PDB file of C-alpha atoms in Angstrom:
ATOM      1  CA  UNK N   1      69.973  39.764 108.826  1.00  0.00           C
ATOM      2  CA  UNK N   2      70.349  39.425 112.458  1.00  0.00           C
ATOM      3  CA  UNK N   3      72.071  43.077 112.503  1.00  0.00           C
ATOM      4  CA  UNK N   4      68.896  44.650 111.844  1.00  0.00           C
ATOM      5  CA  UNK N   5      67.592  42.839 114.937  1.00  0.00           C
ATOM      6  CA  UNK N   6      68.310  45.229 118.058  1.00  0.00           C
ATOM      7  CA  UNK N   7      66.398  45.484 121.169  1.00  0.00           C
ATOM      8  CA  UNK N   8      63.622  48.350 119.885  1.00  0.00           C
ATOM      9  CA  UNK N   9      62.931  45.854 116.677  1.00  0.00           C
ATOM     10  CA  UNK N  10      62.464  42.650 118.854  1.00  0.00           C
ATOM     11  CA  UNK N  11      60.469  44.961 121.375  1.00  0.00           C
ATOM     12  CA  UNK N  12      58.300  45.320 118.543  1.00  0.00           C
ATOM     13  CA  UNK N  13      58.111  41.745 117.497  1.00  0.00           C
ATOM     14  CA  UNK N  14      57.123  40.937 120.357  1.00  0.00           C
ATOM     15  CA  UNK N  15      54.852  43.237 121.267  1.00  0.00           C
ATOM     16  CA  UNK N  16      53.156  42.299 117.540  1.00  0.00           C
ATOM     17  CA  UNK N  17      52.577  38.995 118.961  1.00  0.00           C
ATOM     18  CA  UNK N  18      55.306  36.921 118.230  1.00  0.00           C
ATOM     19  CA  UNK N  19      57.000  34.925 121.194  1.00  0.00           C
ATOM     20  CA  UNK N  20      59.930  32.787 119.474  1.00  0.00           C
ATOM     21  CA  UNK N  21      62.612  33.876 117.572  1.00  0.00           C
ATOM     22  CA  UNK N  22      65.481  31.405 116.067  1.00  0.00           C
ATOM     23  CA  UNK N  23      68.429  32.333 114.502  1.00  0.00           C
ATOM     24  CA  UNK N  24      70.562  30.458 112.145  1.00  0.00           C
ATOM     25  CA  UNK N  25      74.408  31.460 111.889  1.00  0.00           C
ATOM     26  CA  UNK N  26      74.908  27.852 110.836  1.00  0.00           C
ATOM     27  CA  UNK N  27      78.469  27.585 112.538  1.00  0.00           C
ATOM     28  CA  UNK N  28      80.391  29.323 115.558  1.00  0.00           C
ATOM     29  CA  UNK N  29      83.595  29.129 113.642  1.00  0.00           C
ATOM     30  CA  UNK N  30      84.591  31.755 112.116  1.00  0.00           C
ATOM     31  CA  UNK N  31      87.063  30.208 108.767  1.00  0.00           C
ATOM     32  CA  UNK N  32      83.454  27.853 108.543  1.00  0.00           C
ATOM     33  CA  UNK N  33      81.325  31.155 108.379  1.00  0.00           C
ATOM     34  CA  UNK N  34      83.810  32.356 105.806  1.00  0.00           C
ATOM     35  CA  UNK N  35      83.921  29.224 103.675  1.00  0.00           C
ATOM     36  CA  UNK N  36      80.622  28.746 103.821  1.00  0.00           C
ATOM     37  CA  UNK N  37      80.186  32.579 102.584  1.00  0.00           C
ATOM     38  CA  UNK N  38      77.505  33.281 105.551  1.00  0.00           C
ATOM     39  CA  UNK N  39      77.941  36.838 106.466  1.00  0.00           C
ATOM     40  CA  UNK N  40      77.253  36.810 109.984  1.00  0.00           C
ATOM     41  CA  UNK N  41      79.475  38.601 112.148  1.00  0.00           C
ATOM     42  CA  UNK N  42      79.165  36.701 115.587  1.00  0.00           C
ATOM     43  CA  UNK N  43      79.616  39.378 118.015  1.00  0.00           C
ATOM     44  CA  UNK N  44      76.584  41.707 115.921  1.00  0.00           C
ATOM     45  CA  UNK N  45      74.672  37.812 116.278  1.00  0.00           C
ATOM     46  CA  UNK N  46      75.293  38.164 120.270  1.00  0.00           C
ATOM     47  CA  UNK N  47      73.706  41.107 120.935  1.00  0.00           C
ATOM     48  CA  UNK N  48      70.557  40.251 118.542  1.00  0.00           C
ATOM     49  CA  UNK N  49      70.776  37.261 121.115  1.00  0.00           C
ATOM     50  CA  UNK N  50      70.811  38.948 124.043  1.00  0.00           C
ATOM     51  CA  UNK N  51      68.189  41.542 123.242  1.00  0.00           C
ATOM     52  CA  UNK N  52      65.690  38.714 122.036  1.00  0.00           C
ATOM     53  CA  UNK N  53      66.236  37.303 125.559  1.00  0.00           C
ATOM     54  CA  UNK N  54      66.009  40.045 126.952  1.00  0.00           C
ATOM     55  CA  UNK N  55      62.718  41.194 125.450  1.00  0.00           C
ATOM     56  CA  UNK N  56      61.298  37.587 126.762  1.00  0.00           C
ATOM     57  CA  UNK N  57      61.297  35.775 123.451  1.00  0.00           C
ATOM     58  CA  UNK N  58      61.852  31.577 123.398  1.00  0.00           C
ATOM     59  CA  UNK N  59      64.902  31.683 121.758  1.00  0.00           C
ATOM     60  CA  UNK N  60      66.843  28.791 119.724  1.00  0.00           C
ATOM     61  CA  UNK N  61      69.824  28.707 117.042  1.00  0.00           C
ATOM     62  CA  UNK N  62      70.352  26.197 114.806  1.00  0.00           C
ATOM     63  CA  UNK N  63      74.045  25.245 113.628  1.00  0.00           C
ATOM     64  CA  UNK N  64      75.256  23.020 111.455  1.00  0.00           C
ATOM     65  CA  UNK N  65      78.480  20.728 111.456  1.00  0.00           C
ATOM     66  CA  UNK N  66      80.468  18.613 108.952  1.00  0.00           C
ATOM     67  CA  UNK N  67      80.904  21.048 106.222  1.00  0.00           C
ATOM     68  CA  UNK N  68      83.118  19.820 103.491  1.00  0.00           C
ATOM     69  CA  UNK N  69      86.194  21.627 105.054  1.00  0.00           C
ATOM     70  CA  UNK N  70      85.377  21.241 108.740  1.00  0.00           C
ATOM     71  CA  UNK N  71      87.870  19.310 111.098  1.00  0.00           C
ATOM     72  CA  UNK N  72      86.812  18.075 114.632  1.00  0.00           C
ATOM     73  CA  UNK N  73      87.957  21.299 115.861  1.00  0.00           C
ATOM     74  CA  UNK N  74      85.852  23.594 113.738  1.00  0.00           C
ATOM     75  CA  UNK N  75      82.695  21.113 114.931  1.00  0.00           C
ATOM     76  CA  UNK N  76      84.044  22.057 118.564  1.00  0.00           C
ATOM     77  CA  UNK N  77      83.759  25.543 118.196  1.00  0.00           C
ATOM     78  CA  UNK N  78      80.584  25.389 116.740  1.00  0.00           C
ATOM     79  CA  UNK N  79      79.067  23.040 119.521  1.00  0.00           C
ATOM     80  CA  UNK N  80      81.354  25.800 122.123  1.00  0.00           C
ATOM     81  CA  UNK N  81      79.503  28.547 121.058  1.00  0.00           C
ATOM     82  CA  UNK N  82      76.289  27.284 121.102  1.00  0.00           C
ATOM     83  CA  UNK N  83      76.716  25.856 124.997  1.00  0.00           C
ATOM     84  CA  UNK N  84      78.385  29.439 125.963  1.00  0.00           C
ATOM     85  CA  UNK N  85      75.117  31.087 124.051  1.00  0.00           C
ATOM     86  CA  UNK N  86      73.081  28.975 126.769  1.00  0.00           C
ATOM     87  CA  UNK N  87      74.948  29.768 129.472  1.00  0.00           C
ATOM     88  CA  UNK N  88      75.429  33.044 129.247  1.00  0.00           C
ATOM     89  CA  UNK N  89      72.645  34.646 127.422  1.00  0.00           C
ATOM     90  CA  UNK N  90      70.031  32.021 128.270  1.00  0.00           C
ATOM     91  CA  UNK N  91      69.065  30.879 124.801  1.00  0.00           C
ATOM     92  CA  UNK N  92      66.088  28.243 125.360  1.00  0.00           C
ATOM     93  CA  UNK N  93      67.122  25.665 122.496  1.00  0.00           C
ATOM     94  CA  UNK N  94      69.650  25.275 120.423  1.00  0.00           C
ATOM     95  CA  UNK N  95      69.848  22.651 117.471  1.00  0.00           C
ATOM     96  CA  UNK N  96      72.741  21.041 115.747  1.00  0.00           C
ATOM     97  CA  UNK N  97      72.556  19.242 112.182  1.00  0.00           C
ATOM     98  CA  UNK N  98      74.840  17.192 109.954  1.00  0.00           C
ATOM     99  CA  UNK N  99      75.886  18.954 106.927  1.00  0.00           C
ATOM    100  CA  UNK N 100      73.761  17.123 103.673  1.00  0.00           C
ATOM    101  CA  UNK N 101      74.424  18.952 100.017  1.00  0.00           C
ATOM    102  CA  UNK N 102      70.561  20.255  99.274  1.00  0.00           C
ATOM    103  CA  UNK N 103      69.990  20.789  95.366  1.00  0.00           C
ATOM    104  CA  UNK N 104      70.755  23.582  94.154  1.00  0.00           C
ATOM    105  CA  UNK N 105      73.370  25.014  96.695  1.00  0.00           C
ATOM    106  CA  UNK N 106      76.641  25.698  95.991  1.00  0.00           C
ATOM    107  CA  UNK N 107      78.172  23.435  97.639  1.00  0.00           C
ATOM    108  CA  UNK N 108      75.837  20.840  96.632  1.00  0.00           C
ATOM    109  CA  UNK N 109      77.148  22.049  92.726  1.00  0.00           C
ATOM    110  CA  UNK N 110      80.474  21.265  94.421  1.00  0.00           C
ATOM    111  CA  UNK N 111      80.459  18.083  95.884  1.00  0.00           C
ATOM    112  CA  UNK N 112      78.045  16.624  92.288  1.00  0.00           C
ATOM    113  CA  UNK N 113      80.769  17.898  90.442  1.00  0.00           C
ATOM    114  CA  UNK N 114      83.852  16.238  92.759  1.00  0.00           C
ATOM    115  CA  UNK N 115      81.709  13.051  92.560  1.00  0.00           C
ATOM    116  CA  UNK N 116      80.916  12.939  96.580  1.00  0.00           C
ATOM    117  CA  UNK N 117      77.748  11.289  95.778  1.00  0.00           C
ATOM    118  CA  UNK N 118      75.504  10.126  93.319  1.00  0.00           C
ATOM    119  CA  UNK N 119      72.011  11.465  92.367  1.00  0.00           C
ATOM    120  CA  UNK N 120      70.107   7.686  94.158  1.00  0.00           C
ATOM    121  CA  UNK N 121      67.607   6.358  96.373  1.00  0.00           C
ATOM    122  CA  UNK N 122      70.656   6.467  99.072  1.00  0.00           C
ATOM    123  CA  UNK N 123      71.053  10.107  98.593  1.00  0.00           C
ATOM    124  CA  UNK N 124      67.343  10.918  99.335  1.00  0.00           C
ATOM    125  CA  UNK N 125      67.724   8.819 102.264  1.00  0.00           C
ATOM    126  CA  UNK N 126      70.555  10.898 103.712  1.00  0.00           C
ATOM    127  CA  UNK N 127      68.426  14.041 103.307  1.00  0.00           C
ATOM    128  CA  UNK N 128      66.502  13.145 106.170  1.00  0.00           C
ATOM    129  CA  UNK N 129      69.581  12.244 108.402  1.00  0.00           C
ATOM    130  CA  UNK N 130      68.524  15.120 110.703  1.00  0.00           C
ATOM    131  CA  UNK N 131      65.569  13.243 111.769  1.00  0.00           C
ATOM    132  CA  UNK N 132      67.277  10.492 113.433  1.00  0.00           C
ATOM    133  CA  UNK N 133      70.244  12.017 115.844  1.00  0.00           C
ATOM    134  CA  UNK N 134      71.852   8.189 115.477  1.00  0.00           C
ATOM    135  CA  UNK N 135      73.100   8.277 111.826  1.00  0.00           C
ATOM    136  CA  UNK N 136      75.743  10.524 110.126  1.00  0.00           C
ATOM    137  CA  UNK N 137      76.628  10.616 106.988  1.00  0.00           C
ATOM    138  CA  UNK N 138      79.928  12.731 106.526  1.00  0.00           C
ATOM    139  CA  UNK N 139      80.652  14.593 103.117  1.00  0.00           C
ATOM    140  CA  UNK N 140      83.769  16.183 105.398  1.00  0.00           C
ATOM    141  CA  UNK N 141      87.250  14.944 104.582  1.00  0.00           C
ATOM    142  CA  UNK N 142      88.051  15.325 108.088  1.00  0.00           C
ATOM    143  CA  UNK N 143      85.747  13.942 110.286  1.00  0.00           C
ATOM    144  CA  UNK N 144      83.841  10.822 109.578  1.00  0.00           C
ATOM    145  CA  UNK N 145      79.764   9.942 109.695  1.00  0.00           C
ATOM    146  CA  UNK N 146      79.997   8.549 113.102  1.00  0.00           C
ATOM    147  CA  UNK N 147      82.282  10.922 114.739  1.00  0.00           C
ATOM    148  CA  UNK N 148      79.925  13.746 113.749  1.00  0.00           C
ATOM    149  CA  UNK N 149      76.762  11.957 115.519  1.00  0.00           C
ATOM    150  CA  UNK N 150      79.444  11.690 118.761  1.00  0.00           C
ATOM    151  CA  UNK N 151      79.550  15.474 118.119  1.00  0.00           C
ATOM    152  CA  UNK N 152      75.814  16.189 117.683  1.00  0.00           C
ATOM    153  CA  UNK N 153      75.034  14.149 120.851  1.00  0.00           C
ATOM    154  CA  UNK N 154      77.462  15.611 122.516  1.00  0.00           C
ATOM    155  CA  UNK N 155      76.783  19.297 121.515  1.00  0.00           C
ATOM    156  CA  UNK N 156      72.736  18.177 122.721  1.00  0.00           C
ATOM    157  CA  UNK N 157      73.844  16.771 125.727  1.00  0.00           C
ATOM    158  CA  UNK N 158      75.776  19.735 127.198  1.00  0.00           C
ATOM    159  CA  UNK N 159      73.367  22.372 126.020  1.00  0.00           C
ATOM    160  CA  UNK N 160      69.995  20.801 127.562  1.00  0.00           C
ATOM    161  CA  UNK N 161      72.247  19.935 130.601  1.00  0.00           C
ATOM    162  CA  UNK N 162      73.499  23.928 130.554  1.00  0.00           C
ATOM    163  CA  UNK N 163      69.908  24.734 129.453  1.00  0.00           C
ATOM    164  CA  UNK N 164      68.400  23.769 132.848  1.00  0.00           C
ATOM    165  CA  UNK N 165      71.239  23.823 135.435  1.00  0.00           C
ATOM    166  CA  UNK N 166      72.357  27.806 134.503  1.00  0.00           C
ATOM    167  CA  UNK N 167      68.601  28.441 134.767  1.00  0.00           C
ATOM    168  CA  UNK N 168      67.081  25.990 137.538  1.00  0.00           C
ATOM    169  CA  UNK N 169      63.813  27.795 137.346  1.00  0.00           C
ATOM    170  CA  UNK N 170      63.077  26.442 133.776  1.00  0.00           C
ATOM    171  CA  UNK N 171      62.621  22.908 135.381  1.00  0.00           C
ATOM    172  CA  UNK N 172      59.867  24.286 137.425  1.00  0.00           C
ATOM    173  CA  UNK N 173      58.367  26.156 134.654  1.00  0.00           C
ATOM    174  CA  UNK N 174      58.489  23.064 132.430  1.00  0.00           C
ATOM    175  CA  UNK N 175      56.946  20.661 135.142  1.00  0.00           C
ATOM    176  CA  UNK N 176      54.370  23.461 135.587  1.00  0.00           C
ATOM    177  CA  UNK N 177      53.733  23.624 132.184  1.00  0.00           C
ATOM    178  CA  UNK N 178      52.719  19.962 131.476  1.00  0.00           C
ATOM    179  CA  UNK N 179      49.849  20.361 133.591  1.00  0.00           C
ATOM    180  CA  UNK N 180      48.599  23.076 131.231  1.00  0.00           C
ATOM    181  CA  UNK N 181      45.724  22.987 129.508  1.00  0.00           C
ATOM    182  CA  UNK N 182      47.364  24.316 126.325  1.00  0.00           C
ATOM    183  CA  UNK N 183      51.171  23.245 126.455  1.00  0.00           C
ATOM    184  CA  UNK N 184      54.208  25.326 125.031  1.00  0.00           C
ATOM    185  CA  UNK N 185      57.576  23.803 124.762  1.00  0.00           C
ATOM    186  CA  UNK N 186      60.273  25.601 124.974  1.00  0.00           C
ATOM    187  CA  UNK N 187      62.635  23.568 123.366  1.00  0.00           C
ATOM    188  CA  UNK N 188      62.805  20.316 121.514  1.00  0.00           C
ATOM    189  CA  UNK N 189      63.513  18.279 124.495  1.00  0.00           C
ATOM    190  CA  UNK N 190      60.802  19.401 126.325  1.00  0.00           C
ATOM    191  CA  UNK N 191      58.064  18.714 123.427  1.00  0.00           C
ATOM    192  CA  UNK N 192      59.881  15.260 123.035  1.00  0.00           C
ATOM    193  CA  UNK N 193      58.859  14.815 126.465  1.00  0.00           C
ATOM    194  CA  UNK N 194      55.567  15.791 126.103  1.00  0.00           C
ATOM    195  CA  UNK N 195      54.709  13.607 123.437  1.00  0.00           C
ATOM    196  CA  UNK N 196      56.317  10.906 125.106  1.00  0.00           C
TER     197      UNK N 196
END
């Protein structure tokens, strides 16, 4: 529970040895956090945020868009909150995923039952749609496959670009850093890079 997390416990995480902290709230919309029944009060997520920054941890969040019920909108606040987490608190990485029904969730139960998909070889394939950041597959009645990999891209695009240019000094750091003998990324674009 990310209310627990205040700047004495992360003080203490990090001081235990642990450098990197990632939260999950799943969505920066609030009717999504509520239909999704993830009680995570954003503004208690914030300061858990800011004191894990503040402390020095690498810090990411991971969202999620295309739930069931989600219109474009809903993805917009989502992808919103994550660039304003960037900008103002200095988050290092933030990561956005397409919705995909896992077994045994509700709203897996849900979708099974509503005949959204069948139990195949295609559905297997779309668990691994995260992988690859140029295929959707939608399960939302509002916003198709292909709109929602417009939004992912999108949401990427302006976070990395608010990553860096909010924080200039993590360019330098990163170039300085893949002359290391042992490299750290700090995000997922720079490890990309690195392997590249």
């Amino acid at each position: 529970r990310t209310e627990a997390l205040d700047e004495e416990v992360m003080q203490a995480i990090y001081e235990s040895g642990c450098r990197a902290i990632t939260f999950s709230p799943e969505s920066g919309s609030k009717k999504s956090l509520k239909m999704i029944k993830k009680r995570v009060k954003l503004d208690r997520l914030i300061n858990s945020v800011k004191a894990a920054v503040k402390v020095g941890h690498t810090t990411r969040i991971n969202f999620v868009i295309g739930f069931p019920h989600e219109t474009i909108l809903d993805c917009l606040k989502t992808i919103i909150f994550g660039i304003y987490s960037t900008f103002r608190f200095g988050v290092s990485d933030i990561n956005f995923a397409i919705f995909t029904p896992y077994p045994g969730s509700e709203l897996f139960e849900k979708l099974k039952t509503g005949k959204k998909f069948k139990m195949d070889d295609t559905y297997f394939k779309k668990l691994i749609v995260q992988f690859d950041v140029t295929k959707g597959y939608s399960y939302c009645e509002h916003v198709s496959g292909r709109m929602l990999v417009f939004l992912r891209v999108l949401g990427f695009s302006l976070s990395y670009i608010t990553i860096y240019l909010s924080r200039p000094v993590r360019i330098f750091k990163f170039i300085k850093n893949l002359f290391q003998k042992e490299f750290f990324a700090n995000n997922l674009l720079e490890q990309r890079i690195y392997d590249m």
